[in-house]
Coordinates of C-alpha atoms and ligand atoms in Angstrom, one line a residue:
Chain A
M1 CA 0.2 0.3 -0.2
A2 CA 1.5 3.8 -1.1
T3 CA 2.1 6.5 1.9
M4 CA -0.9 8.1 1.9
Q5 CA -0.8 12.0 1.8
F6 CA -2.7 14.7 3.7
E7 CA -4.4 16.6 0.3
Q8 CA -7.0 18.5 2.2
I9 CA -9.1 19.8 4.3
A10 CA -13.2 19.0 3.4
V11 CA -16.5 21.3 4.5
D12 CA -19.3 18.9 4.1
R13 CA -22.6 21.6 4.8
V14 CA -21.4 23.0 8.4
S15 CA -23.5 24.9 9.8
H16 CA -23.4 27.0 13.4
R17 CA -25.6 28.5 14.8
W18 CA -24.4 30.9 18.1
L19 CA -27.0 30.5 21.2
S20 CA -26.8 33.1 23.2
K21 CA -28.6 34.2 27.1
T22 CA -28.8 38.2 26.3
R23 CA -29.2 37.9 22.4
K24 CA -31.4 36.0 19.9
P25 CA -29.4 33.0 18.2
T26 CA -27.4 34.3 15.2
T27 CA -27.0 31.6 12.4
A28 CA -23.4 32.5 11.6
L29 CA -22.4 30.2 8.8
A30 CA -25.6 28.1 6.7
Q31 CA -24.5 25.1 4.6
T32 CA -21.3 26.2 3.9
T33 CA -19.3 23.6 1.8
C34 CA -15.4 24.3 0.1
D35 CA -11.9 22.6 0.5
F36 CA -8.3 23.7 1.5
A37 CA -6.0 22.4 -0.5
A38 CA -2.9 20.9 1.8
G39 CA 0.6 23.1 0.6
K40 CA -1.0 25.9 -0.2
I41 CA -1.9 29.5 1.2
T42 CA -6.0 29.5 1.2
A43 CA -7.2 33.1 1.6
L44 CA -11.1 33.3 3.6
V45 CA -12.1 36.8 2.5
G46 CA -15.8 38.4 3.1
P47 CA -17.8 41.0 5.3
S48 CA -17.2 41.6 8.3
G49 CA -19.3 39.6 11.1
C50 CA -20.0 36.2 8.6
G51 CA -18.6 34.0 10.1
K52 CA -15.0 33.7 9.1
S53 CA -13.3 33.6 12.3
T54 CA -17.0 31.0 13.4
L55 CA -15.4 28.9 10.3
L56 CA -11.8 29.2 11.2
L57 CA -12.7 27.7 14.9
I58 CA -14.2 24.9 13.2
L59 CA -11.9 23.8 11.0
R60 CA -9.4 23.9 13.9
G61 CA -12.0 21.5 16.0
L62 CA -12.2 23.7 19.1
L63 CA -16.0 24.7 18.2
Q64 CA -18.8 22.1 17.5
P65 CA -20.9 23.0 14.3
S66 CA -24.6 23.0 14.5
S67 CA -24.4 21.1 11.9
G68 CA -22.0 19.8 8.6
E69 CA -18.8 17.9 9.0
V70 CA -14.9 19.0 8.3
R71 CA -12.9 16.2 6.9
F72 CA -8.8 15.9 6.3
M73 CA -8.6 14.0 3.1
Y74 CA -5.4 12.1 2.7
G75 CA -4.3 10.1 -0.7
D76 CA -2.4 7.8 -2.0
G77 CA -1.7 10.0 -5.6
S78 CA -4.1 7.9 -7.2
G79 CA -6.9 10.7 -7.4
R80 CA -9.5 9.1 -4.6
L81 CA -9.4 10.4 -1.7
Q82 CA -10.4 9.5 2.3
P83 CA -10.9 10.5 5.7
G84 CA -7.6 10.2 8.3
P85 CA -6.5 11.6 11.8
K86 CA -6.8 15.5 12.1
P87 CA -2.6 17.3 11.6
G88 CA -0.9 19.2 13.5
M89 CA -2.2 22.4 13.7
A90 CA -2.1 26.5 15.2
T91 CA -3.0 29.2 15.3
V92 CA -2.6 33.0 15.4
W93 CA -5.0 35.2 16.3
Q94 CA -6.2 38.5 15.6
S95 CA -5.7 40.1 19.3
F96 CA -2.8 37.6 19.7
N97 CA -3.6 36.2 22.8
L98 CA -0.3 36.1 25.0
L99 CA -0.4 35.6 28.1
P100 CA 0.4 38.3 29.6
W101 CA 2.6 36.9 33.1
R102 CA 4.8 35.2 30.7
T103 CA 7.8 36.3 29.4
V104 CA 8.4 35.9 25.5
L105 CA 10.6 32.5 25.6
D106 CA 8.3 31.2 28.3
N107 CA 5.1 32.4 25.5
V108 CA 6.4 30.7 22.4
A109 CA 7.8 27.5 24.9
F110 CA 3.9 27.4 26.0
G111 CA 2.8 24.6 23.4
L112 CA 6.3 22.5 24.4
E113 CA 5.4 22.9 28.4
L114 CA 1.8 21.6 27.9
A115 CA 2.8 18.4 25.7
G116 CA 5.5 17.5 28.2
V117 CA 8.8 18.5 26.8
A118 CA 12.2 18.7 28.6
K119 CA 12.9 22.1 29.3
D120 CA 16.1 22.4 28.0
E121 CA 14.5 21.1 24.6
R122 CA 11.4 23.0 24.9
Y123 CA 13.9 26.3 25.2
A124 CA 16.3 26.2 22.8
R125 CA 13.4 25.1 20.6
A126 CA 11.6 28.8 21.4
E127 CA 14.6 30.8 21.6
E128 CA 15.2 29.4 17.4
A129 CA 11.4 29.9 17.1
I130 CA 11.9 33.2 18.4
R131 CA 15.2 34.0 16.1
S132 CA 13.3 32.7 13.2
V133 CA 10.8 36.5 14.0
E134 CA 13.2 38.4 14.4
L135 CA 12.9 38.8 18.1
G136 CA 15.7 38.0 19.1
G137 CA 17.3 39.3 21.8
F138 CA 13.4 39.9 23.6
E139 CA 13.3 36.3 25.3
R140 CA 13.0 37.8 28.8
H141 CA 9.9 40.9 27.7
F142 CA 6.1 40.8 29.3
P143 CA 4.0 41.6 25.5
A144 CA 3.2 44.5 27.6
Q145 CA 6.6 46.0 26.7
L146 CA 6.8 44.7 23.0
S147 CA 5.1 46.2 20.7
G148 CA 1.7 45.9 18.6
G149 CA 3.8 44.2 15.2
M150 CA 6.5 42.3 17.8
R151 CA 4.0 40.9 20.0
Q152 CA 2.2 39.6 16.6
R153 CA 5.6 38.0 15.8
V154 CA 5.5 36.2 19.3
G155 CA 2.3 35.0 18.4
L156 CA 3.6 33.6 15.0
A157 CA 7.2 31.9 16.7
R158 CA 4.1 30.0 19.7
G159 CA 2.5 28.7 16.7
L160 CA 5.2 27.6 14.4
V161 CA 7.4 26.3 17.1
M162 CA 5.0 23.4 17.6
M163 CA 6.0 22.4 13.7
P164 CA 2.1 22.5 12.6
D165 CA 0.8 20.8 9.4
I166 CA -2.3 23.7 9.1
L167 CA -1.4 27.2 10.0
F168 CA -5.1 28.9 10.9
L169 CA -3.8 32.7 10.8
D170 CA -7.3 34.9 12.0
E171 CA -6.3 38.7 10.6
P172 CA -3.2 38.7 12.0
F173 CA -2.1 41.8 10.9
G174 CA -6.1 43.5 11.9
A175 CA -4.9 45.0 14.1
L176 CA -1.2 46.2 13.1
D177 CA -0.7 50.5 11.8
A178 CA -0.4 50.1 7.9
Q179 CA 4.0 50.1 7.5
T180 CA 4.2 47.5 10.7
R181 CA 1.6 45.0 8.6
L182 CA 3.5 45.8 5.5
Y183 CA 6.6 44.3 6.7
L184 CA 5.3 41.2 9.0
Q185 CA 3.4 40.6 5.4
E186 CA 6.0 40.1 3.6
Q187 CA 8.5 38.1 6.7
L188 CA 5.1 36.0 6.9
A189 CA 5.3 35.6 3.2
A190 CA 8.5 34.5 2.9
V191 CA 7.9 31.9 6.2
V192 CA 5.4 29.9 5.1
E193 CA 6.3 29.8 1.0
R194 CA 9.4 28.1 1.8
S195 CA 8.1 25.8 4.6
G196 CA 4.7 23.5 2.1
K197 CA 2.7 24.3 5.5
T198 CA -1.7 25.0 5.1
V199 CA -2.2 27.9 5.8
I200 CA -5.6 29.5 5.8
L201 CA -5.2 33.4 6.0
V202 CA -8.5 35.2 7.4
T203 CA -7.6 38.5 6.0
H204 CA -10.1 41.6 5.3
S205 CA -7.0 43.3 2.9
I206 CA -8.0 42.6 -0.7
E207 CA -4.5 43.6 -1.1
E208 CA -3.1 41.3 1.5
A209 CA -5.4 38.5 -0.4
I210 CA -3.7 38.5 -3.6
F211 CA -0.4 39.3 -1.8
L212 CA 0.1 36.2 0.4
S213 CA -2.2 33.3 -1.5
D214 CA -3.1 30.8 -4.0
T215 CA -6.1 30.5 -3.8
V216 CA -9.1 33.3 -2.7
L217 CA -12.6 32.0 -0.7
V218 CA -15.0 34.7 -0.9
M219 CA -17.6 34.6 1.6
T220 CA -21.4 35.6 1.9
A221 CA -22.8 38.0 4.1
R222 CA -24.2 36.5 7.5
P223 CA -25.1 33.4 7.5
G224 CA -21.8 33.3 5.8
R225 CA -20.9 30.8 2.8
V226 CA -18.7 30.2 0.1
A227 CA -19.8 32.3 -2.8
A228 CA -17.1 32.2 -5.4
R229 CA -13.0 30.9 -5.5
L230 CA -10.7 32.4 -7.3
D231 CA -7.5 31.1 -7.7
I232 CA -4.3 33.4 -7.9
D233 CA -2.1 33.1 -10.8
L234 CA 0.6 35.6 -9.7
P235 CA 3.9 34.3 -9.9
R236 CA 6.2 33.9 -6.2
P237 CA 7.9 35.3 -4.5
R238 CA 6.2 37.8 -4.3
G239 CA 7.6 41.1 -3.9
F240 CA 5.8 44.5 -3.3
D241 CA 6.1 46.0 -7.0
M242 CA 4.3 43.3 -8.0
Q243 CA 0.8 45.7 -7.3
N244 CA 2.0 46.9 -10.4
D245 CA 1.1 44.3 -12.2
P246 CA -2.2 44.6 -14.7
R247 CA -3.2 41.0 -13.3
F248 CA -2.8 42.1 -9.4
G249 CA -5.4 44.5 -10.8
E250 CA -7.8 42.5 -12.5
L251 CA -7.6 40.1 -9.1
F252 CA -8.4 43.2 -7.2
N253 CA -11.7 44.3 -9.4
E254 CA -12.4 41.0 -9.1
I255 CA -13.5 40.0 -6.1
Y256 CA -13.6 43.6 -4.6
G257 CA -16.5 43.6 -7.3
L258 CA -17.6 40.2 -5.6
L259 CA -17.6 41.3 -2.1
R260 CA -19.1 45.1 -2.3
D261 CA -22.3 43.4 -3.1
E262 CA -21.9 41.4 0.1
V263 CA -20.5 43.8 2.2
R264 CA -23.3 46.5 0.9
K265 CA -26.1 43.2 2.0
S266 CA -24.8 42.4 5.6
M267 CA -24.6 46.7 6.1
L268 CA -28.3 46.8 5.5
S269 CA -29.0 43.4 7.3
A270 CA -26.7 44.6 10.3
Chain B
M1 CA 33.2 73.9 17.4
S2 CA 29.5 75.1 18.2
E3 CA 27.4 74.0 21.0
H4 CA 25.4 71.8 18.3
S5 CA 28.1 69.7 17.8
I6 CA 27.7 66.8 20.6
T7 CA 27.5 63.1 20.1
A8 CA 24.6 61.2 20.0
A9 CA 25.6 59.1 22.4
E10 CA 26.2 62.0 25.0
A11 CA 22.5 63.5 23.8
A12 CA 21.2 60.0 25.2
K13 CA 23.0 60.3 28.3
T14 CA 21.5 63.9 29.2
D15 CA 18.3 62.1 28.0
D16 CA 18.7 59.8 30.4
A17 CA 19.7 61.6 33.4
H18 CA 16.3 63.3 33.0
D19 CA 14.4 60.4 32.6
D20 CA 16.1 59.4 35.8
E21 CA 14.9 62.2 37.6
R22 CA 11.5 62.6 36.3
L23 CA 10.5 59.3 37.1
R24 CA 11.8 59.6 40.5
D25 CA 9.1 59.5 43.2
D26 CA 9.8 62.8 45.5
T27 CA 7.0 62.8 47.6
W28 CA 7.9 59.5 49.5
W29 CA 9.0 61.8 52.2
Y30 CA 5.5 63.4 52.8
G31 CA 4.0 61.0 54.9
P32 CA 7.1 60.6 57.0
V33 CA 7.2 64.3 58.1
A34 CA 3.6 65.1 58.4
M35 CA 3.4 62.4 61.1
V36 CA 6.8 63.3 62.8
A37 CA 5.0 67.2 62.5
F38 CA 1.9 65.5 64.0
L39 CA 3.7 63.7 67.0
L40 CA 6.1 67.3 67.8
F41 CA 1.9 69.2 67.6
W42 CA 0.5 66.9 70.5
E43 CA 3.7 67.0 72.1
A44 CA 3.6 70.1 72.6
A45 CA 0.2 70.7 73.1
V46 CA 0.0 68.1 76.5
Y47 CA 2.9 69.5 77.4
F48 CA 1.9 73.2 77.5
A49 CA -1.8 72.5 77.9
D50 CA -0.7 70.5 80.8
I51 CA -3.7 67.3 80.1
P52 CA -3.1 65.0 82.8
E53 CA -1.5 61.6 81.6
L54 CA -5.0 59.9 82.7
Y55 CA -6.8 61.4 79.7
L56 CA -4.3 61.5 76.8
P57 CA -0.4 60.6 77.6
R58 CA 2.4 62.2 75.8
P59 CA 3.6 60.3 72.5
S60 CA 7.4 60.2 74.2
V61 CA 5.8 57.9 77.1
I62 CA 3.6 56.2 75.3
A63 CA 7.0 55.2 73.9
I64 CA 8.6 54.8 76.7
T65 CA 6.1 52.7 77.7
L66 CA 5.3 50.0 75.5
Y67 CA 9.3 49.7 75.6
D68 CA 8.8 48.9 79.6
L69 CA 5.5 46.6 78.0
F70 CA 8.2 44.4 76.6
V71 CA 11.5 44.7 78.5
H72 CA 9.4 43.6 82.2
K73 CA 5.9 43.0 80.8
N74 CA 7.0 40.4 78.2
L75 CA 4.4 41.7 75.7
A76 CA 6.8 40.2 72.8
Y77 CA 4.5 36.8 74.2
D78 CA 1.1 38.6 73.5
L79 CA 2.6 39.8 70.3
M80 CA 3.6 36.8 69.0
L81 CA -0.2 35.0 70.2
T82 CA -2.0 37.8 68.5
L83 CA -0.1 37.6 64.8
Y84 CA -0.2 33.6 65.1
R85 CA -3.8 33.6 66.0
I86 CA -4.7 36.1 62.6
F87 CA -2.2 34.6 60.7
G88 CA -3.9 31.0 60.9
G89 CA -7.1 32.0 60.6
F90 CA -6.1 34.3 57.6
F91 CA -4.1 31.5 55.7
L92 CA -7.0 28.5 56.9
A93 CA -9.3 31.0 54.6
A94 CA -7.1 31.6 51.8
L95 CA -6.6 28.0 51.0
V96 CA -10.4 27.1 51.3
G97 CA -11.3 30.4 49.9
I98 CA -9.4 30.2 46.7
A99 CA -9.4 26.5 46.3
L100 CA -13.4 27.0 46.3
G101 CA -14.0 30.0 44.4
I102 CA -11.7 28.6 42.0
A103 CA -14.5 25.0 42.1
M104 CA -17.1 27.4 42.0
G105 CA -16.1 30.1 38.9
T106 CA -15.2 27.6 36.6
S107 CA -18.0 24.7 38.0
K108 CA -21.5 26.0 36.9
R109 CA -22.6 22.7 39.5
I110 CA -20.6 23.7 41.9
H111 CA -21.8 27.4 42.0
A112 CA -25.0 26.6 42.3
I113 CA -24.9 24.1 45.2
C114 CA -22.4 26.5 47.2
D115 CA -24.0 30.0 45.9
I116 CA -27.2 29.9 48.3
F117 CA -24.7 28.6 51.3
V118 CA -22.3 31.9 50.4
A119 CA -25.3 34.2 50.7
A120 CA -26.8 33.1 53.6
I121 CA -23.3 32.8 55.6
Y122 CA -21.7 36.0 54.1
P123 CA -23.7 38.7 55.6
V124 CA -23.6 37.5 59.1
P125 CA -21.3 39.9 61.3
K126 CA -18.8 37.3 62.7
I127 CA -18.1 38.5 65.6
S128 CA -22.2 37.8 66.4
L129 CA -20.6 34.2 66.1
V130 CA -18.8 35.0 69.2
P131 CA -20.9 33.0 71.7
L132 CA -21.4 29.9 69.7
L133 CA -18.3 29.3 68.7
V134 CA -17.3 29.7 72.5
I135 CA -19.6 26.8 73.3
W136 CA -18.8 25.1 70.8
L137 CA -14.5 25.6 70.3
G138 CA -14.0 26.9 74.2
S139 CA -12.1 30.3 73.8
G140 CA -8.5 29.4 73.2
N141 CA -7.1 29.4 69.6
I142 CA -8.6 27.3 67.8
F143 CA -11.6 29.5 68.1
Q144 CA -9.6 32.3 67.5
I145 CA -8.5 30.7 64.3
V146 CA -11.6 29.3 63.4
L147 CA -13.4 33.1 64.0
S148 CA -11.0 34.9 61.9
A149 CA -10.9 32.3 58.8
L150 CA -14.7 32.6 58.9
G151 CA -14.1 36.5 58.3
C152 CA -12.1 36.6 56.3
V153 CA -13.0 33.1 53.7
F154 CA -16.1 35.4 51.7
P155 CA -13.6 38.2 50.4
I156 CA -11.7 36.3 49.1
L157 CA -13.8 33.7 48.1
V158 CA -16.0 36.2 46.3
N159 CA -12.8 38.1 44.4
T160 CA -11.6 34.1 43.3
I161 CA -14.7 33.9 41.8
I162 CA -14.8 37.0 39.6
G163 CA -10.7 36.6 38.9
V164 CA -11.6 32.8 37.6
R165 CA -14.8 34.3 35.6
Q166 CA -13.6 37.4 34.3
C167 CA -10.2 35.6 32.4
D168 CA -10.4 36.5 28.8
E169 CA -11.7 34.0 26.6
G170 CA -9.4 34.4 24.2
L171 CA -6.3 32.8 26.1
I172 CA -8.0 29.9 27.2
L173 CA -8.9 29.4 23.1
A174 CA -5.7 30.4 22.4
A175 CA -4.1 27.5 25.2
R176 CA -6.8 25.0 23.9
D177 CA -5.2 25.8 20.6
L178 CA -1.8 24.7 22.0
G179 CA -3.3 21.6 23.4
A180 CA -4.0 22.3 26.8
T181 CA -6.3 20.1 28.3
R182 CA -8.7 21.2 31.2
S183 CA -6.9 20.7 34.2
Q184 CA -3.9 22.3 32.5
I185 CA -6.2 26.1 31.7
Q186 CA -7.4 25.7 35.1
R187 CA -4.1 25.4 36.4
K188 CA -1.1 28.0 34.0
V189 CA -4.2 30.2 32.6
V190 CA -7.4 30.9 34.5
L191 CA -5.5 30.7 38.1
P192 CA -2.3 33.2 37.1
A193 CA -5.2 35.4 35.3
A194 CA -7.0 35.3 38.6
V195 CA -4.5 36.0 41.1
P196 CA -4.3 40.3 40.9
A197 CA -8.0 39.7 41.8
I198 CA -7.2 37.1 44.9
F199 CA -4.3 39.7 45.8
G200 CA -7.5 42.0 46.5
G201 CA -9.2 39.6 48.1
L202 CA -6.4 38.7 50.1
R203 CA -5.4 42.5 51.1
L204 CA -9.2 43.4 52.6
A205 CA -8.8 39.7 54.5
L206 CA -5.5 40.2 57.1
G207 CA -7.4 43.6 57.6
I208 CA -10.7 41.8 58.8
S209 CA -8.5 39.0 60.8
I210 CA -6.8 41.7 62.6
I211 CA -10.2 43.7 63.2
L212 CA -11.8 40.0 64.1
I213 CA -8.5 38.7 66.8
V214 CA -8.6 41.9 68.8
A215 CA -11.9 42.1 69.2
A216 CA -11.8 38.6 70.0
E217 CA -9.1 38.8 72.1
M218 CA -10.9 41.5 74.1
Q219 CA -13.7 39.9 75.1
T220 CA -12.6 36.7 75.9
A221 CA -8.6 35.8 76.1
K222 CA -6.7 35.9 79.0
Y223 CA -3.3 37.2 76.3
G224 CA -2.7 38.7 73.0
L225 CA -2.3 42.2 72.6
G226 CA -6.9 42.6 72.5
A227 CA -6.5 40.8 76.0
R228 CA -3.3 43.4 77.1
L229 CA -5.7 46.5 75.7
Q230 CA -8.6 45.4 77.9
L231 CA -6.5 44.8 80.9
A232 CA -5.0 48.0 80.4
G233 CA -8.9 49.7 79.9
Q234 CA -9.9 48.3 83.1
I235 CA -6.8 49.3 85.1
L236 CA -6.7 53.2 84.1
E237 CA -3.3 52.7 82.6
T238 CA -4.0 54.9 79.5
G239 CA -0.1 55.2 79.0
Q240 CA -0.2 52.0 78.1
V241 CA -3.6 51.3 76.1
F242 CA -2.0 54.2 74.1
A243 CA 1.5 51.6 73.6
I244 CA -0.5 49.0 72.9
L245 CA -2.7 51.2 70.2
L246 CA 0.9 52.5 68.4
L247 CA 2.0 48.8 68.2
L248 CA -1.3 47.9 66.5
A249 CA -0.7 50.6 64.5
I250 CA 2.5 49.9 63.2
L251 CA 1.5 46.5 62.8
G252 CA -0.7 47.7 60.5
I253 CA 1.3 49.8 58.4
L254 CA 4.1 46.5 58.4
L255 CA 1.5 44.6 57.3
T256 CA -0.1 47.3 54.2
K257 CA 4.0 47.8 52.9
G258 CA 4.7 44.1 53.0
Q259 CA 1.4 43.4 51.0
N260 CA 2.9 45.9 48.6
Q261 CA 5.6 44.5 48.4
L262 CA 4.7 40.9 47.6
D263 CA 1.7 42.6 44.9
R264 CA 4.7 44.4 43.1
L265 CA 6.5 41.0 42.8
V266 CA 3.5 38.8 41.6
S267 CA 2.3 41.8 39.0
R268 CA 6.2 42.6 37.7
W269 CA 4.6 41.8 33.9
R270 CA 2.2 44.9 34.3
T271 CA 4.9 47.4 35.0
T272 CA 6.7 48.0 31.1
Ligands
LIG301 N1 -18.6 33.3 21.2 C1 -20.3 34.2 20.0 N2 -21.1 34.0 20.6 C2 -22.3 34.4 20.2 N3 -22.8 34.9 18.8 C3 -21.0 35.2 18.3 C4 -19.6 34.2 18.5 N4 -19.1 34.7 18.1 C5 -19.2 35.5 17.6 N5 -20.6 35.3 17.0 C6 -21.9 36.2 16.0 O1 -21.1 35.4 14.7 C7 -21.5 35.6 13.8 C8 -20.6 35.3 13.0 O2 -19.2 35.9 13.8 P1 -17.7 36.1 13.2 O3 -17.2 34.3 12.9 O4 -16.3 36.4 14.4 O5 -17.6 36.4 12.2 P2 -16.4 37.2 11.1 O6 -14.8 37.4 11.6 O7 -16.3 36.6 9.8 O8 -16.3 38.8 11.5 C9 -21.8 37.5 14.4 O9 -22.8 38.0 14.0 C10 -21.1 37.5 15.7 O10 -21.4 38.6 15.9
LIG302 MG1 -13.2 37.4 12.9

């Protein structure tokens, strides 16, 4: 029997209703079906509140959907796929979610500590991850002593040190200023392009989606559903000057056209 | 060479010096100086107005009386006994309050069961339990410690529940994402996140413990600062009354300062 390789995440008619004591239940996702290719960077764009973060939590297994299923599909190269075990996964959060009472080093080593990795080894690996996001020298700082961009690099290092097969990024640069954002986008591109990791990136920036990803999925207004899929056929490595490429403009207009109607709908219903 | 040609390093150095100056707390001596002024005024007023010592002794007389109590009347024993009771009750309450608080803050079921008992016992003035506790426990150290613990446990419990409940949901999600088990989340996320709130409860509780122990000692004990205070009042030794009050005041200052230091140590990560 040939070795089975992780090929895609298959989302099958997933719906989710958020229940709340104080508010009416919200249907965040309605029967959405899509897939995410292994080893590729897929961006999820959609109007705010359409259920992108909800979908990410469900994909990551941190939230049980109201109905539907997420499967991790493996293939042996013959084209047939079958469900298999969950690959390693890690998430980078918009609000960083670093433990404020832990130093950078102890935050990055947190996942390894939870897994019972011995102290020497986990610190060695954490230090390496910290250097890979260019934060060497800040190991003993607390999150409150760092800028937003640095905190998010800690968040990225904390995820990368777990050596996940799949990396989830929920608007990782949403809380940062424009310059920091550009710099981190380039750094992220450099880190993941080489790694061959499966990356799922939620963003509200169309430029960011095109710049970083192989595929863009456009979601509808709430209740969210994946409505369109575009392959980003721009060559890699992509530099900042790519924005002058006519193909970039075409893709931008296409995504913007799809999003505009959905954003209008979500504003009318809000 | 013009005056503008200082190097960047020199500029940085003078900037640092300015920063140090601006950061330095230059009001720390206001409190002590005000206290000394107050004591001098007291000393002089009693001296010149010729107030009898029975009503208001001079600070210098109080200090000498306190010294005398320690040297000749073995006040150190009473002090140690009172401290033992204060901290015995306080630590017992901390143990129970923090453990139960975490359980009640994280488990809906435990909260539902315990909440009604807490609501029933919390508002009872603890000093009104003295007769009952004396019947059950006698008037020794056990009684004192249980009384103090009963008074201390509620502020610690309530603060711990609040601290546990207001833990940022995002931190728990991040820990689950990194593979944390339920018990790891409690130990490594929820509990540390609740530490500032728990410390707030401990601070209140220590004050309550001092009040309860001294009050109970005045009613029932033979030894201890409260008992000595009661006795001195009965035999109209105003100097001794003031001396023991002074000792309690010093104790209060030391405990508060100690707590501040501990707070600062534990919440190092808050300051930048
Ligand atoms: N924990 C929650 N409890 C209740 N409702 C929620 C919760 N999280 C999200 N929602 C609701 O679900 C909808 C989708 O939210 P979300 O997935 O965060 O959207 P997005 O990430 O696309 O902005 C929103 O209407 C939001 O109010
Ligand atoms: Mg979101």
